[in-house]
Every structure is written in C-alpha cells, then in structure tokens.
Amino acid sequence: MIKMREQLQTESHLAISRKEVALLCEVFLALVTTVARQDEELIAQLKALDGIVLAIAGVQPENSHETLDIVRDVRSGRV
C-alpha cells in the first residue's frame, strides 16, 4: 500500500493520503469478496494469479469538483 502511494505521488504528482489508498483498497476487496461468492470463475482466476495488483486512477468529470476514483486489478482486468 505504501509503495502504491509513493508511486502515485512520484509518477503522476498526485497528492493522495495513505488513508485514501487504504480506503480504496478496502472498497475494492469488499466488492471482489461480494462478487466472488457468486462467481467461481473469479475465485479460480484470483487463486491462479496468486493475488492482485491494484491500479488507482482519478477522473474528474466536467463541471464537478469531486474526483471519481477507479480501482482496477491489473492482473485480471477487473474494475
């Protein structure tokens, strides 16, 4: 999680807190857990990959001050 935060700040000059990264990871894992209960193929895929690698992207829609955070597992491609 710390490496993710450091890389975001270094490569994209984003100011993101450790707490925000942790929250996004928790939300992603909660969604995966919910979907995994219904998707045996996903469970098998994640086991075969031996974990997940998360990518975080922030998108700011037009006329909005809120940033939409998109969290994706790089290995499986799941958003």
mmCIF file of C-alpha atoms in Angstrom:
data_model
loop_
_atom_site.group_PDB
_atom_site.id
_atom_site.type_symbol
_atom_site.label_atom_id
_atom_site.label_comp_id
_atom_site.label_asym_id
_atom_site.label_seq_id
_atom_site.Cartn_x
_atom_site.Cartn_y
_atom_site.Cartn_z
ATOM 1 C CA MET A 1 0.000 0.000 0.000
ATOM 2 C CA ILE A 2 2.838 2.401 0.799
ATOM 3 C CA LYS A 3 4.570 1.622 -2.497
ATOM 4 C CA MET A 4 1.334 2.398 -4.348
ATOM 5 C CA ARG A 5 1.055 5.783 -2.630
ATOM 6 C CA GLU A 6 4.714 6.650 -3.297
ATOM 7 C CA GLN A 7 4.415 5.673 -6.957
ATOM 8 C CA LEU A 8 1.261 7.771 -7.413
ATOM 9 C CA GLN A 9 2.986 10.796 -5.916
ATOM 10 C CA THR A 10 6.224 10.322 -7.865
ATOM 11 C CA GLU A 11 4.943 9.427 -11.324
ATOM 12 C CA SER A 12 1.776 11.476 -11.550
ATOM 13 C CA HIS A 13 2.470 14.152 -8.940
ATOM 14 C CA LEU A 14 -0.791 13.260 -7.223
ATOM 15 C CA ALA A 15 -1.309 14.175 -3.621
ATOM 16 C CA ILE A 16 -3.035 11.167 -2.100
ATOM 17 C CA SER A 17 -3.023 10.134 1.520
ATOM 18 C CA ARG A 18 -2.192 6.708 2.853
ATOM 19 C CA LYS A 19 -5.693 6.618 4.342
ATOM 20 C CA GLU A 20 -7.297 7.248 0.927
ATOM 21 C CA VAL A 21 -5.269 4.438 -0.659
ATOM 22 C CA ALA A 22 -6.233 2.105 2.195
ATOM 23 C CA LEU A 23 -9.905 3.022 1.813
ATOM 24 C CA LEU A 24 -9.851 2.387 -1.947
ATOM 25 C CA CYS A 25 -8.173 -0.989 -1.397
ATOM 26 C CA GLU A 26 -10.751 -1.942 1.235
ATOM 27 C CA VAL A 27 -13.640 -0.969 -1.054
ATOM 28 C CA PHE A 28 -12.157 -2.947 -3.957
ATOM 29 C CA LEU A 29 -11.599 -6.025 -1.789
ATOM 30 C CA ALA A 30 -15.144 -5.789 -0.391
ATOM 31 C CA LEU A 31 -16.532 -5.697 -3.936
ATOM 32 C CA VAL A 32 -14.364 -8.633 -5.015
ATOM 33 C CA THR A 33 -15.490 -10.608 -1.968
ATOM 34 C CA THR A 34 -19.148 -9.934 -2.753
ATOM 35 C CA VAL A 35 -18.792 -10.865 -6.422
ATOM 36 C CA ALA A 36 -16.561 -13.865 -5.669
ATOM 37 C CA ARG A 37 -19.308 -15.505 -3.658
ATOM 38 C CA GLN A 38 -21.317 -15.740 -6.859
ATOM 39 C CA ASP A 39 -18.521 -16.216 -9.402
ATOM 40 C CA GLU A 40 -16.495 -19.414 -9.105
ATOM 41 C CA GLU A 41 -14.513 -18.485 -12.212
ATOM 42 C CA LEU A 42 -13.277 -15.324 -10.481
ATOM 43 C CA ILE A 43 -12.183 -17.294 -7.426
ATOM 44 C CA ALA A 44 -10.222 -19.725 -9.599
ATOM 45 C CA GLN A 45 -8.672 -16.845 -11.567
ATOM 46 C CA LEU A 46 -7.522 -14.998 -8.442
ATOM 47 C CA LYS A 47 -6.071 -18.175 -6.947
ATOM 48 C CA ALA A 48 -4.172 -18.891 -10.171
ATOM 49 C CA LEU A 49 -2.783 -15.338 -10.204
ATOM 50 C CA ASP A 50 -1.650 -15.655 -6.580
ATOM 51 C CA GLY A 51 -3.022 -12.269 -5.559
ATOM 52 C CA ILE A 52 -3.984 -8.952 -7.036
ATOM 53 C CA VAL A 53 -2.153 -5.835 -8.191
ATOM 54 C CA LEU A 54 -4.258 -2.704 -7.879
ATOM 55 C CA ALA A 55 -4.085 0.366 -10.094
ATOM 56 C CA ILE A 56 -5.815 3.552 -8.984
ATOM 57 C CA ALA A 57 -6.871 6.294 -11.400
ATOM 58 C CA GLY A 58 -8.648 9.533 -10.603
ATOM 59 C CA VAL A 59 -11.028 11.074 -13.110
ATOM 60 C CA GLN A 60 -12.603 14.472 -12.622
ATOM 61 C CA PRO A 61 -15.869 14.773 -14.590
ATOM 62 C CA GLU A 62 -16.636 18.094 -16.268
ATOM 63 C CA ASN A 63 -18.302 20.719 -14.077
ATOM 64 C CA SER A 64 -17.583 18.742 -10.939
ATOM 65 C CA HIS A 65 -15.256 19.210 -8.022
ATOM 66 C CA GLU A 66 -15.478 15.563 -6.974
ATOM 67 C CA THR A 67 -12.918 13.095 -8.303
ATOM 68 C CA LEU A 68 -14.116 9.663 -9.383
ATOM 69 C CA ASP A 69 -11.585 7.064 -8.252
ATOM 70 C CA ILE A 70 -11.299 3.938 -10.390
ATOM 71 C CA VAL A 71 -9.612 0.902 -8.864
ATOM 72 C CA ARG A 72 -8.642 -1.972 -11.179
ATOM 73 C CA ASP A 73 -6.845 -5.258 -10.674
ATOM 74 C CA VAL A 74 -4.079 -5.177 -13.258
ATOM 75 C CA ARG A 75 -3.685 -8.951 -13.478
ATOM 76 C CA SER A 76 -7.320 -9.906 -14.009
ATOM 77 C CA GLY A 77 -8.515 -6.638 -15.521
ATOM 78 C CA ARG A 78 -11.436 -6.424 -13.086
ATOM 79 C CA VAL A 79 -12.602 -2.885 -12.276
#
